XYZ file of C-alpha atoms in Angstrom:
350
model
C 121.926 146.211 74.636
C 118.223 144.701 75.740
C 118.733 146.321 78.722
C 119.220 149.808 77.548
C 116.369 149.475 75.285
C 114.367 148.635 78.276
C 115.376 150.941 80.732
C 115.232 154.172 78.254
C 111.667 153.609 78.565
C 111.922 154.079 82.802
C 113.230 157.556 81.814
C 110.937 160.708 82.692
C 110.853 160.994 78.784
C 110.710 157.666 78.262
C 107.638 157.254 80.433
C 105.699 160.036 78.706
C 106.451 158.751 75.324
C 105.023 155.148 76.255
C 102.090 156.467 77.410
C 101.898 158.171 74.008
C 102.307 154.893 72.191
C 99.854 152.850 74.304
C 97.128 155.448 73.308
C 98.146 155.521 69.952
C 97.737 151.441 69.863
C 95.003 151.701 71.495
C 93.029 153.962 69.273
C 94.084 152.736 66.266
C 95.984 156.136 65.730
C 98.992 155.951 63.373
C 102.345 155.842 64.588
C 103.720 158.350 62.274
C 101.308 160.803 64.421
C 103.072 160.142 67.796
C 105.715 163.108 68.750
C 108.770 161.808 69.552
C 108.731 157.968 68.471
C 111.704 157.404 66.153
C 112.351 155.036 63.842
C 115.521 152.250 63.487
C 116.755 150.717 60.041
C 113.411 152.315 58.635
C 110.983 150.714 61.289
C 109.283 152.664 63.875
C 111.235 151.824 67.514
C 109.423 150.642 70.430
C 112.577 147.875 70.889
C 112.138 147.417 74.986
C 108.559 148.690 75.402
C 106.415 147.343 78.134
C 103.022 147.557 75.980
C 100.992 144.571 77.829
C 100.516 143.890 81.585
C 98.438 141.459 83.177
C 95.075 143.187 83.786
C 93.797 140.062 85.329
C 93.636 136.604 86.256
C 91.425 133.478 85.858
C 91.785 129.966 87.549
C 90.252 126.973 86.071
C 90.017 123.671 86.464
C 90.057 121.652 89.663
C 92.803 121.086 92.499
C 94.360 118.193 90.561
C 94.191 119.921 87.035
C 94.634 124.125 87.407
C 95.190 126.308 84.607
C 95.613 129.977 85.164
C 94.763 132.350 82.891
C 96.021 135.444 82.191
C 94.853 138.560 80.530
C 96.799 141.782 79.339
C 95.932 145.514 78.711
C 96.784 145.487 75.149
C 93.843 145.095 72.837
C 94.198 145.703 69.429
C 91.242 145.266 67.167
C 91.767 146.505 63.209
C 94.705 147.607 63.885
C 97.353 148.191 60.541
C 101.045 148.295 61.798
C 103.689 148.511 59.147
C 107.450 148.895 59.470
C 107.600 148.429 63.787
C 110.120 147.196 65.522
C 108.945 145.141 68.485
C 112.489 143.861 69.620
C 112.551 143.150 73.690
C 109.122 144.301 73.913
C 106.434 142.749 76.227
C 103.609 141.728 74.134
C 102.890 138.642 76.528
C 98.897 138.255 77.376
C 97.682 140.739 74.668
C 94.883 140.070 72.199
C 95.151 140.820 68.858
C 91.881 140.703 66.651
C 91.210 141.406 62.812
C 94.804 143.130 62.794
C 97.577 143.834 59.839
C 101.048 143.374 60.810
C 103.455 143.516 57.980
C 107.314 143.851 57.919
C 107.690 144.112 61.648
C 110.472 142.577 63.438
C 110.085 140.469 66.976
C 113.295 139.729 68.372
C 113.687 138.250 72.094
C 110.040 140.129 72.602
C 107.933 138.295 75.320
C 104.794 136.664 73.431
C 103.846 134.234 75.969
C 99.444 133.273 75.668
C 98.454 135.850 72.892
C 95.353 135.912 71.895
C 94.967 136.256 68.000
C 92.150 136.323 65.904
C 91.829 136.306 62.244
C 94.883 138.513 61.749
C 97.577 138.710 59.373
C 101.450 138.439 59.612
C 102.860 139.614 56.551
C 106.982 139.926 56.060
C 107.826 139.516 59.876
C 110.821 137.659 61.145
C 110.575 136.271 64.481
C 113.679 136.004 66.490
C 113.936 133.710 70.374
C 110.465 135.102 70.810
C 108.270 133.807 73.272
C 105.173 132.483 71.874
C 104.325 129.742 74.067
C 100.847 128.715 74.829
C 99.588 130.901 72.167
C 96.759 131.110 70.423
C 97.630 131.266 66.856
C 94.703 132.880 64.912
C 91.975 131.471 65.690
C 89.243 132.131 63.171
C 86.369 134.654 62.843
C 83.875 133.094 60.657
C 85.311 131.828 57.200
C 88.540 134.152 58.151
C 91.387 132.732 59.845
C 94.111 134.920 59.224
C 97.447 134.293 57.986
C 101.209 134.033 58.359
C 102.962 134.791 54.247
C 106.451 135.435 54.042
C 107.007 134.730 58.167
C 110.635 133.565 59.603
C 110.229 131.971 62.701
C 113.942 131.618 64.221
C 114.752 129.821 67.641
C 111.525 130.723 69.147
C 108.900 129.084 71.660
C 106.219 128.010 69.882
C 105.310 125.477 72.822
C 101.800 124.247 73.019
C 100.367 126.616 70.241
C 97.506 125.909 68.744
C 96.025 127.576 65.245
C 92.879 126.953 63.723
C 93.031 127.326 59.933
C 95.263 130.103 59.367
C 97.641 130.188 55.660
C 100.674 129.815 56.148
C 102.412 130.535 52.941
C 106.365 131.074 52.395
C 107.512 130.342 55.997
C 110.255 128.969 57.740
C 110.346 127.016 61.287
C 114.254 127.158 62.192
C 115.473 125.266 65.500
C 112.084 126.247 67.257
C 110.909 124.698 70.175
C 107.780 122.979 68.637
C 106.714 120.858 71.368
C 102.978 119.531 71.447
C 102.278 122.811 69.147
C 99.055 121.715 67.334
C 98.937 123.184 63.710
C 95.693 121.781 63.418
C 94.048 122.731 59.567
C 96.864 125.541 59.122
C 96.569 125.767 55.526
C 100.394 125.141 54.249
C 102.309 126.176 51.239
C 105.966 126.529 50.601
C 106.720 126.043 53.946
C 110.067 124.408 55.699
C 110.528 123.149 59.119
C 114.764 123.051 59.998
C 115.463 121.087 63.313
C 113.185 119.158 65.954
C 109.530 118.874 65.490
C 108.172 117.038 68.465
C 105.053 115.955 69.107
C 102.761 117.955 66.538
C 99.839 117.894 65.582
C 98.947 118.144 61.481
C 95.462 117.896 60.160
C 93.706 117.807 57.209
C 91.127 120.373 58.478
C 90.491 121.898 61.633
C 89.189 120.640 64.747
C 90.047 123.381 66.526
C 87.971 125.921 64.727
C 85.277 127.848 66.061
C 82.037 126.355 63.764
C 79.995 130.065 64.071
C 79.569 133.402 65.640
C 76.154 133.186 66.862
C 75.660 129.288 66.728
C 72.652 129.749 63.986
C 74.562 132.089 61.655
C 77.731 132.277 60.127
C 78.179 128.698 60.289
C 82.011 127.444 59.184
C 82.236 124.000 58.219
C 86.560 123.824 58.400
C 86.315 120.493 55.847
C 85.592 123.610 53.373
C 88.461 124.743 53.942
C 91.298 121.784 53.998
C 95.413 122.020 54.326
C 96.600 120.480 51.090
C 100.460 120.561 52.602
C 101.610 122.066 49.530
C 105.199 122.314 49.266
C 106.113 121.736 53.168
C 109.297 120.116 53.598
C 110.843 118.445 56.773
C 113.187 116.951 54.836
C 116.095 119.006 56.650
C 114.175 118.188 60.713
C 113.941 115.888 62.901
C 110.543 114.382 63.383
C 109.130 112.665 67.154
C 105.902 111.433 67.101
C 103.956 114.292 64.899
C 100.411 113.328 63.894
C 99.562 113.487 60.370
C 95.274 113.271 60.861
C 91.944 114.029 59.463
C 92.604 112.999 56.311
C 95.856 115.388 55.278
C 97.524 114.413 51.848
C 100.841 113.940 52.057
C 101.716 113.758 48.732
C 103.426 117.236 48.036
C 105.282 116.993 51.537
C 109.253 116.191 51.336
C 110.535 113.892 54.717
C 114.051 113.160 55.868
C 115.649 109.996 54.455
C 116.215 108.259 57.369
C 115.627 104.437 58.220
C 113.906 105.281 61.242
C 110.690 107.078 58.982
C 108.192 104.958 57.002
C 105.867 106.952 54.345
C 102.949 104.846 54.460
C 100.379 104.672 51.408
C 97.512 103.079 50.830
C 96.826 103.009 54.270
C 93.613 100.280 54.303
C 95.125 98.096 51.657
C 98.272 97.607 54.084
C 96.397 97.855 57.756
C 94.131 95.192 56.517
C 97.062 93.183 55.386
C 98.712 93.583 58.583
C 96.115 92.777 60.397
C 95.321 89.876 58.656
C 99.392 88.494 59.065
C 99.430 89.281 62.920
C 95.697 87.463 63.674
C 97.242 84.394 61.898
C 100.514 84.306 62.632
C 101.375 86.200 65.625
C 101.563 84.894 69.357
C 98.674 85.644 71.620
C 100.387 88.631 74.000
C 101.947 90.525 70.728
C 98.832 89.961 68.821
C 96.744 91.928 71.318
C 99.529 94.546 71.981
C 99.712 94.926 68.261
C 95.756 95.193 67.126
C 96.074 97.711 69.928
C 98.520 99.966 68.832
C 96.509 99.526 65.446
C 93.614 100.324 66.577
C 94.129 103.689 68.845
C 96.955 104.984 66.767
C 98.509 103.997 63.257
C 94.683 103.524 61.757
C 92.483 104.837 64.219
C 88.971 106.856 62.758
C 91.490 110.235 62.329
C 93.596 108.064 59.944
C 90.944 105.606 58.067
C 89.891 108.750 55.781
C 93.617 109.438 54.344
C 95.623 107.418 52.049
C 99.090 108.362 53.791
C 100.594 108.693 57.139
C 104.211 109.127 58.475
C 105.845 106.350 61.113
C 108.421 107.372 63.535
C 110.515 103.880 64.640
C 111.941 105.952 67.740
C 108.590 106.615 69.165
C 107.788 102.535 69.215
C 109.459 101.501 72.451
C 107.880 99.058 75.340
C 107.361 100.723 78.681
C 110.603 99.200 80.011
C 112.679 100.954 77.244
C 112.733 97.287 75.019
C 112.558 97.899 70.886
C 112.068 94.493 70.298
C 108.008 94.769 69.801
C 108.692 97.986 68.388
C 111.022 96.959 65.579
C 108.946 93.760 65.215
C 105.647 95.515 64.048
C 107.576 98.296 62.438
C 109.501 95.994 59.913
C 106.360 94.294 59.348
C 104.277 97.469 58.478
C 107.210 98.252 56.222
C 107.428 94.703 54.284
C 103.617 94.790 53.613
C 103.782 98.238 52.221
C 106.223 97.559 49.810
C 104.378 94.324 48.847
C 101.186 96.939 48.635
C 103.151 99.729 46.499
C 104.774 96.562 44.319
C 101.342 95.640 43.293
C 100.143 98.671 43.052
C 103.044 99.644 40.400
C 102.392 96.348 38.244
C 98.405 97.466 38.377
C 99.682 100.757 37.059
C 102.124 99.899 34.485
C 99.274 97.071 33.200
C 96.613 100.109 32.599
């Protein structure tokens, strides 16, 4: 079927109507206005349509460390689509600024390294698309875009980052979400079904560009925080995802699993930990521990929020041992209980 879709574009016909199309899109001309394009289940058809190749190419980096860089020929700026069907297209290396898509449908279309800015995603299901190494709506000044009302459904979403788009009534089924940085993504009402590996979650963006001309339009992206509203993993798999800068966990919903600890009160329990391990702990697992303390479970991204999320599976020695692991895991978990016990009693005194 993909095929056919693709190769009725080859087509003498097929040819001239593309052309059509890529003018259209590139002038911001409606689709309605282009002879010939027809539409399927009520969305205007350009299922199969090569609308992006690489234009260029830009190595960076040195010998050791090279990243290439590649740029496509479609450009959209303030562009409104509504009711397109992107299915097998090629998208891949296109940039899409200050654009309106809403109830379009991407399946198995080739994504890879967009570019988008401030845009907004509105209705659209995502289907085995090809995201990967996107960038996710980055901002323009105070606007970031946004993703309401989004299905994303056994896609590549590898290595994404986002700045602080909303992301409002959205669902993250069986995607590959590998090192994709959500950064301040401003979450509501949003579920995550099946692995979620290595992510990044912050409180506010880091990623975020501060201004348009350095001295005006300044964006400070703690004025604009993800409050996690609503987002439940209870139903995925979590490996190692960062919960940082500060991020409130408190409306979030996790699996039940032994393997997770919810930590709260994060300084009252650190410092108790801390204080157990320097007094009772031998010398080579004291150091390991403070360490691991130190650069990761209440490093300076943690020590302004009162909650983080502990993954067990991620806290194995270098020759595969769990031993240390499960050591400083159960300990973590008996002072926090002790921490939330007291805290209850303080509670139930006022």
């Amino acid at each position: 079927m993909s095929k056919e879709l693709i190769n009725r574009w080859k087509l003498d016909e097929g040819k001239e109507l593309l052309d059509r199309v890529q003018n259209a899109l590139k002038h911001n001309i409606p689709l309605d206005e282009i002879k010939g394009l027809g539409k399927h289940n009520g969305r205007w058809d350009l299922r199969g349509s090569v609308l992006s190749t690489v234009e260029n190419e830009r190595t960076i980096g040195n010998k050791e460390h090279q990243l290439v860089q590649k740029f496509g020929t479609l450009k959209l700026k303030r562009a409104k689509l509504n009711d397109v069907d992107f299915s097998y297209a090629n998208i891949s290396y296109s940039v899409f600024q200050l654009c309106i898509f809403s109830n379009c449908v991407f399946q198995g279309t080739k994504a890879k390294e967009l570019r988008i800015y401030a845009s907004d995603f509105n209705n659209c299901f995502f289907e085995k698309v090809d995201l990967s190494y996107s960038f996710m709506n980055i901002n323009i000044g105070k606007n970031a875009g946004s993703f309401a009302g989004c299905e994303f459904i056994n896609c590549n979403l590898r290595e994404c980052i986002y700045s602080f788009p909303v992301v409002d009534a959205c669902l993250f089924k069986n995607c590959n979400l590998y090192a994709t940085n959500f950064d301040g993504s401003r979450m509501k009402n949003v579920t995550f079904l099946g692995e979620v590996n290595s992510c990044w979650f912050k409180g506010y963006s880091e990623s975020a560009i501060p201004s348009l001309f350095y001295f005006f339009n300044k964006v400070d992206p703690k004025g604009y925080p993800n409050k996690m509203i609503n987002v439940d993993f209870s139903d995925s798999e979590l490996i190692g995802v960062s919960f940082v800068n500060g991020i409130d966990l408190r409306y979030c919903k996790f699996p039940i699993d032994e393997r997770y600890l919810l930590v709260k009160n994060l300084s009252q329990v650190y410092d108790k930990v801390i204080e157990i391990i320097e007094q009772e702990w031998e010398v080579s697992d004291k150091k390991k521990a403070l360490k691991l303390i130190d650069l990761l479970y209440f490093n300076d991204e943690r020590k302004c929020q009162n909650a983080d999320l502990i993954d067990k599976s991620i806290m194995v020695d270098d020759d595969g041992s769990l031993e240390f692991g499960n050591k400083l895991f159960n300990l973590i978990k008996e002072v926090s209980k002790l921490v939330e016990g007291y805290e209850s009693q303080v509670c139930e005194y006022r």
